[in-house]
Amino acid sequence: MAVGPRVLEAAGLREPGRRTRLREWWEQEHIFGYGLIVPAIVLLVTLVGFPFGMAIWFSLSDYWVGSPGGFVGLTNYRDILGNETFRQTVQNSFVFTGIALTLKIVLGVWLAMLLARNLSFKRVIRGIVLLPFVIPTALSTLAWLWMFDSLYSVVNWTAIRLHLISAPGPNWLGQSAYAMAAVITVNVWRGLPFFAIVVLAGLMTVPREYLEAAEVDGASSWGRFWHVTLPLIRPVLAVVILFSTIFTFADFNIVQVLTRGGPINTTHLFATLAYQVGLQGGNLGQGAAISLFIFPLLALVVFFQLRYVREE
């Protein structure tokens, strides 16, 4: 029940000032809670929601650089489906992501198991492993560009000296299959530390008592990994696979620096083709449609992966 000013005056108390009433209003639980998340919502809407909405609008319009666009519905999506370069890009993206992700899962788990052992200079080794992830992607990819150079390739020079290949060696960035192998190699090299460190964090949570009990029961190293370690780190693996899938599908820097989608569009990914069509070619409508084409599939992957993690 509200206390009137006459009651407060009779009791010798003063009416609360505006500042006090404002503080009491702010300290209400539901007001305080919503007040804390408002800055995050503003940031999300400004930095994510608005650009995403603009991209959807561009994809549904015939917008070109320097000219006003009009609504054309799904025409851009229909046009890119009839484009041979786009169909090649879809195939490239799935091959690139499938092979790179598989290699990162296998090598990442293997590397995490090695880092979990009691090695000498363990902290130094873990720091060195993180280097590919710390160095700016464009800078490190420039080094790989020199290593795969058609004339001065250090990769070819090493392989020839080890009698693994015959001189002069393959033209890594000039032939389709070798170019795809090159961009996959650099993507795996770049993404492996992230995979290994996250899995290593999961391995640290596995109780040693379970492993010791399995060892007492006669389980081999592979048996302890398959029946004890792997089930316990499965939620961590699901999360890191989810992030790695998104990052690999959306990769841009590596392909743009190494091959620019060539030779003959055989290494184009969605991001590089969208950049070429939308920004370099000026067709923002089709560029946005290309960049958003894979969004429904990635949304489904995120939905099912997160549901799996919650169930685990």
mmCIF file of C-alpha atoms in Angstrom, residues 49-259:
data_model
loop_
_atom_site.group_PDB
_atom_site.id
_atom_site.type_symbol
_atom_site.label_atom_id
_atom_site.label_comp_id
_atom_site.label_asym_id
_atom_site.label_seq_id
_atom_site.Cartn_x
_atom_site.Cartn_y
_atom_site.Cartn_z
ATOM 1 C CA GLY A 49 20.939 -8.390 -37.481
ATOM 2 C CA PHE A 50 21.135 -5.285 -39.673
ATOM 3 C CA PRO A 51 23.850 -6.623 -42.078
ATOM 4 C CA PHE A 52 22.044 -9.966 -42.260
ATOM 5 C CA GLY A 53 18.765 -8.229 -43.089
ATOM 6 C CA MET A 54 20.508 -6.110 -45.737
ATOM 7 C CA ALA A 55 22.047 -9.253 -47.258
ATOM 8 C CA ILE A 56 18.601 -10.877 -47.492
ATOM 9 C CA TRP A 57 17.195 -7.743 -49.123
ATOM 10 C CA PHE A 58 20.068 -7.566 -51.637
ATOM 11 C CA SER A 59 19.607 -11.250 -52.507
ATOM 12 C CA LEU A 60 15.950 -10.574 -53.338
ATOM 13 C CA SER A 61 16.697 -7.490 -55.459
ATOM 14 C CA ASP A 62 18.521 -6.627 -58.691
ATOM 15 C CA TYR A 63 20.778 -4.209 -56.846
ATOM 16 C CA TRP A 64 24.022 -3.239 -58.626
ATOM 17 C CA VAL A 65 26.764 -0.949 -57.342
ATOM 18 C CA GLY A 66 25.735 2.627 -58.104
ATOM 19 C CA SER A 67 22.163 1.859 -59.160
ATOM 20 C CA PRO A 68 18.964 1.494 -57.112
ATOM 21 C CA GLY A 69 17.639 -2.021 -56.991
ATOM 22 C CA GLY A 70 14.100 -3.305 -57.102
ATOM 23 C CA PHE A 71 12.499 -6.391 -55.611
ATOM 24 C CA VAL A 72 12.837 -9.413 -57.942
ATOM 25 C CA GLY A 73 11.936 -12.248 -55.557
ATOM 26 C CA LEU A 74 13.935 -15.459 -55.978
ATOM 27 C CA THR A 75 15.273 -14.565 -59.432
ATOM 28 C CA ASN A 76 18.867 -14.310 -58.213
ATOM 29 C CA TYR A 77 18.701 -17.769 -56.629
ATOM 30 C CA ARG A 78 17.217 -19.220 -59.835
ATOM 31 C CA ASP A 79 19.909 -17.537 -61.932
ATOM 32 C CA ILE A 80 22.841 -18.782 -59.865
ATOM 33 C CA LEU A 81 21.457 -22.341 -59.922
ATOM 34 C CA GLY A 82 21.714 -22.186 -63.706
ATOM 35 C CA ASN A 83 25.300 -20.939 -63.534
ATOM 36 C CA GLU A 84 27.932 -23.610 -64.165
ATOM 37 C CA THR A 85 30.531 -21.769 -62.058
ATOM 38 C CA PHE A 86 28.167 -21.768 -59.085
ATOM 39 C CA ARG A 87 27.471 -25.496 -59.431
ATOM 40 C CA GLN A 88 31.229 -26.078 -59.536
ATOM 41 C CA THR A 89 31.536 -23.914 -56.400
ATOM 42 C CA VAL A 90 28.930 -26.010 -54.544
ATOM 43 C CA GLN A 91 30.895 -29.159 -55.373
ATOM 44 C CA ASN A 92 34.194 -27.514 -54.385
ATOM 45 C CA SER A 93 32.763 -26.337 -51.050
ATOM 46 C CA PHE A 94 31.529 -29.784 -50.025
ATOM 47 C CA VAL A 95 34.755 -31.512 -51.130
ATOM 48 C CA PHE A 96 36.879 -28.877 -49.393
ATOM 49 C CA THR A 97 34.846 -28.953 -46.153
ATOM 50 C CA GLY A 98 34.439 -32.742 -46.075
ATOM 51 C CA ILE A 99 38.130 -33.565 -46.519
ATOM 52 C CA ALA A 100 39.448 -30.706 -44.364
ATOM 53 C CA LEU A 101 37.019 -31.426 -41.527
ATOM 54 C CA THR A 102 37.784 -35.161 -41.557
ATOM 55 C CA LEU A 103 41.533 -34.490 -41.404
ATOM 56 C CA LYS A 104 41.091 -31.950 -38.603
ATOM 57 C CA ILE A 105 38.985 -34.384 -36.543
ATOM 58 C CA VAL A 106 41.454 -37.267 -36.861
ATOM 59 C CA LEU A 107 44.655 -35.217 -36.523
ATOM 60 C CA GLY A 108 43.146 -32.917 -33.884
ATOM 61 C CA VAL A 109 42.162 -35.779 -31.568
ATOM 62 C CA TRP A 110 45.530 -37.449 -32.148
ATOM 63 C CA LEU A 111 47.409 -34.217 -31.394
ATOM 64 C CA ALA A 112 45.285 -33.563 -28.295
ATOM 65 C CA MET A 113 46.076 -37.073 -26.990
ATOM 66 C CA LEU A 114 49.788 -36.362 -27.490
ATOM 67 C CA LEU A 115 49.580 -32.994 -25.712
ATOM 68 C CA ALA A 116 47.741 -34.597 -22.798
ATOM 69 C CA ARG A 117 50.746 -36.812 -22.047
ATOM 70 C CA ASN A 118 53.405 -35.842 -19.515
ATOM 71 C CA LEU A 119 55.942 -34.512 -22.003
ATOM 72 C CA SER A 120 59.027 -32.438 -21.241
ATOM 73 C CA PHE A 121 58.511 -28.714 -21.962
ATOM 74 C CA LYS A 122 54.784 -29.400 -22.216
ATOM 75 C CA ARG A 123 53.777 -25.746 -21.915
ATOM 76 C CA VAL A 124 56.295 -24.655 -24.568
ATOM 77 C CA ILE A 125 55.050 -27.335 -26.975
ATOM 78 C CA ARG A 126 51.426 -26.284 -26.433
ATOM 79 C CA GLY A 127 52.391 -22.675 -27.145
ATOM 80 C CA ILE A 128 54.154 -23.668 -30.375
ATOM 81 C CA VAL A 129 51.125 -25.689 -31.473
ATOM 82 C CA LEU A 130 48.990 -22.562 -31.178
ATOM 83 C CA LEU A 131 51.220 -20.495 -33.505
ATOM 84 C CA PRO A 132 49.328 -21.243 -36.770
ATOM 85 C CA PHE A 133 46.130 -20.073 -35.088
ATOM 86 C CA VAL A 134 47.728 -16.882 -33.701
ATOM 87 C CA ILE A 135 49.455 -15.640 -36.863
ATOM 88 C CA PRO A 136 47.143 -13.549 -39.108
ATOM 89 C CA THR A 137 45.666 -15.819 -41.764
ATOM 90 C CA ALA A 138 46.543 -13.617 -44.752
ATOM 91 C CA LEU A 139 50.171 -13.313 -43.589
ATOM 92 C CA SER A 140 50.698 -17.030 -43.002
ATOM 93 C CA THR A 141 48.965 -17.865 -46.286
ATOM 94 C CA LEU A 142 51.427 -15.598 -48.127
ATOM 95 C CA ALA A 143 54.206 -17.820 -46.764
ATOM 96 C CA TRP A 144 52.351 -20.878 -48.098
ATOM 97 C CA LEU A 145 51.984 -19.080 -51.448
ATOM 98 C CA TRP A 146 55.768 -18.934 -51.698
ATOM 99 C CA MET A 147 56.091 -22.564 -50.566
ATOM 100 C CA PHE A 148 53.747 -23.657 -53.375
ATOM 101 C CA ASP A 149 55.316 -21.369 -55.996
ATOM 102 C CA SER A 150 55.655 -23.004 -59.420
ATOM 103 C CA LEU A 151 59.366 -22.093 -59.720
ATOM 104 C CA TYR A 152 60.705 -21.776 -56.173
ATOM 105 C CA SER A 153 58.473 -24.266 -54.336
ATOM 106 C CA VAL A 154 60.224 -25.394 -51.174
ATOM 107 C CA VAL A 155 57.689 -28.236 -50.984
ATOM 108 C CA ASN A 156 58.820 -29.584 -54.353
ATOM 109 C CA TRP A 157 62.491 -29.018 -53.510
ATOM 110 C CA THR A 158 62.164 -31.027 -50.278
ATOM 111 C CA ALA A 159 60.152 -33.831 -51.879
ATOM 112 C CA ILE A 160 62.664 -34.118 -54.766
ATOM 113 C CA ARG A 161 65.618 -34.249 -52.358
ATOM 114 C CA LEU A 162 63.851 -36.995 -50.389
ATOM 115 C CA HIS A 163 63.242 -38.876 -53.702
ATOM 116 C CA LEU A 164 59.477 -38.771 -53.101
ATOM 117 C CA ILE A 165 58.759 -37.171 -56.485
ATOM 118 C CA SER A 166 60.731 -36.607 -59.660
ATOM 119 C CA ALA A 167 61.841 -33.172 -60.888
ATOM 120 C CA PRO A 168 60.425 -30.624 -61.571
ATOM 121 C CA GLY A 169 57.462 -31.613 -59.358
ATOM 122 C CA PRO A 170 53.802 -30.648 -59.619
ATOM 123 C CA ASN A 171 52.550 -27.135 -60.276
ATOM 124 C CA TRP A 172 50.636 -26.892 -56.999
ATOM 125 C CA LEU A 173 48.513 -23.831 -57.708
ATOM 126 C CA GLY A 174 48.221 -24.265 -61.486
ATOM 127 C CA GLN A 175 46.551 -27.690 -61.661
ATOM 128 C CA SER A 176 43.049 -28.357 -60.357
ATOM 129 C CA ALA A 177 43.636 -31.383 -58.122
ATOM 130 C CA TYR A 178 46.904 -30.036 -56.703
ATOM 131 C CA ALA A 179 45.351 -26.609 -56.088
ATOM 132 C CA MET A 180 42.510 -28.153 -54.085
ATOM 133 C CA ALA A 181 45.044 -30.251 -52.145
ATOM 134 C CA ALA A 182 47.035 -27.092 -51.425
ATOM 135 C CA VAL A 183 44.113 -25.073 -50.044
ATOM 136 C CA ILE A 184 42.938 -28.053 -47.967
ATOM 137 C CA THR A 185 46.458 -28.479 -46.562
ATOM 138 C CA VAL A 186 46.657 -24.844 -45.502
ATOM 139 C CA ASN A 187 43.142 -24.926 -44.015
ATOM 140 C CA VAL A 188 44.001 -28.043 -41.969
ATOM 141 C CA TRP A 189 47.300 -26.471 -40.843
ATOM 142 C CA ARG A 190 45.440 -23.335 -39.820
ATOM 143 C CA GLY A 191 42.466 -25.010 -38.061
ATOM 144 C CA LEU A 192 44.249 -27.927 -36.380
ATOM 145 C CA PRO A 193 45.423 -25.981 -33.268
ATOM 146 C CA PHE A 194 41.877 -24.813 -32.491
ATOM 147 C CA PHE A 195 40.621 -28.374 -32.783
ATOM 148 C CA ALA A 196 43.457 -29.848 -30.694
ATOM 149 C CA ILE A 197 43.286 -27.284 -27.879
ATOM 150 C CA VAL A 198 39.513 -27.604 -27.453
ATOM 151 C CA VAL A 199 39.705 -31.418 -27.451
ATOM 152 C CA LEU A 200 42.634 -31.201 -25.006
ATOM 153 C CA ALA A 201 40.417 -29.168 -22.659
ATOM 154 C CA GLY A 202 37.851 -31.970 -22.899
ATOM 155 C CA LEU A 203 40.493 -34.616 -22.177
ATOM 156 C CA MET A 204 41.495 -32.794 -18.992
ATOM 157 C CA THR A 205 37.978 -33.367 -17.607
ATOM 158 C CA VAL A 206 38.098 -37.162 -18.044
ATOM 159 C CA PRO A 207 38.431 -38.697 -14.540
ATOM 160 C CA ARG A 208 41.645 -40.708 -14.239
ATOM 161 C CA GLU A 209 39.817 -43.224 -12.051
ATOM 162 C CA TYR A 210 37.801 -44.399 -15.068
ATOM 163 C CA LEU A 211 40.936 -44.929 -17.157
ATOM 164 C CA GLU A 212 42.723 -46.725 -14.311
ATOM 165 C CA ALA A 213 39.694 -48.970 -13.727
ATOM 166 C CA ALA A 214 39.590 -49.832 -17.452
ATOM 167 C CA GLU A 215 43.332 -50.582 -17.384
ATOM 168 C CA VAL A 216 42.882 -52.884 -14.389
ATOM 169 C CA ASP A 217 40.151 -54.695 -16.329
ATOM 170 C CA GLY A 218 42.691 -55.361 -19.081
ATOM 171 C CA ALA A 219 41.570 -52.782 -21.632
ATOM 172 C CA SER A 220 44.206 -51.833 -24.213
ATOM 173 C CA SER A 221 45.099 -48.213 -25.047
ATOM 174 C CA TRP A 222 42.692 -48.247 -27.970
ATOM 175 C CA GLY A 223 39.979 -49.855 -25.795
ATOM 176 C CA ARG A 224 40.375 -47.186 -23.101
ATOM 177 C CA PHE A 225 40.138 -44.456 -25.734
ATOM 178 C CA TRP A 226 37.158 -45.966 -27.561
ATOM 179 C CA HIS A 227 35.079 -47.071 -24.554
ATOM 180 C CA VAL A 228 36.024 -44.460 -21.918
ATOM 181 C CA THR A 229 37.634 -41.314 -23.337
ATOM 182 C CA LEU A 230 35.638 -40.881 -26.545
ATOM 183 C CA PRO A 231 32.134 -41.141 -24.946
ATOM 184 C CA LEU A 232 33.124 -38.613 -22.279
ATOM 185 C CA ILE A 233 34.512 -36.025 -24.721
ATOM 186 C CA ARG A 234 31.726 -36.499 -27.287
ATOM 187 C CA PRO A 235 29.880 -33.242 -26.332
ATOM 188 C CA VAL A 236 33.145 -31.299 -26.677
ATOM 189 C CA LEU A 237 33.777 -32.911 -30.050
ATOM 190 C CA ALA A 238 30.242 -31.998 -31.167
ATOM 191 C CA VAL A 239 30.783 -28.335 -30.315
ATOM 192 C CA VAL A 240 34.201 -28.080 -31.970
ATOM 193 C CA ILE A 241 32.955 -29.908 -35.085
ATOM 194 C CA LEU A 242 30.042 -27.471 -35.249
ATOM 195 C CA PHE A 243 32.301 -24.403 -35.152
ATOM 196 C CA SER A 244 34.860 -25.963 -37.484
ATOM 197 C CA THR A 245 32.152 -26.826 -40.035
ATOM 198 C CA ILE A 246 30.949 -23.216 -40.119
ATOM 199 C CA PHE A 247 34.476 -21.773 -40.292
ATOM 200 C CA THR A 248 35.531 -24.184 -43.052
ATOM 201 C CA PHE A 249 32.465 -23.577 -45.214
ATOM 202 C CA ALA A 250 32.935 -19.806 -44.818
ATOM 203 C CA ASP A 251 36.696 -19.803 -45.450
ATOM 204 C CA PHE A 252 37.805 -16.896 -47.625
ATOM 205 C CA ASN A 253 41.361 -15.724 -46.906
ATOM 206 C CA ILE A 254 43.183 -18.942 -47.750
ATOM 207 C CA VAL A 255 41.571 -19.481 -51.151
ATOM 208 C CA GLN A 256 41.637 -15.786 -52.039
ATOM 209 C CA VAL A 257 45.372 -15.456 -51.332
ATOM 210 C CA LEU A 258 46.473 -18.808 -52.783
ATOM 211 C CA THR A 259 44.369 -19.339 -55.908
#
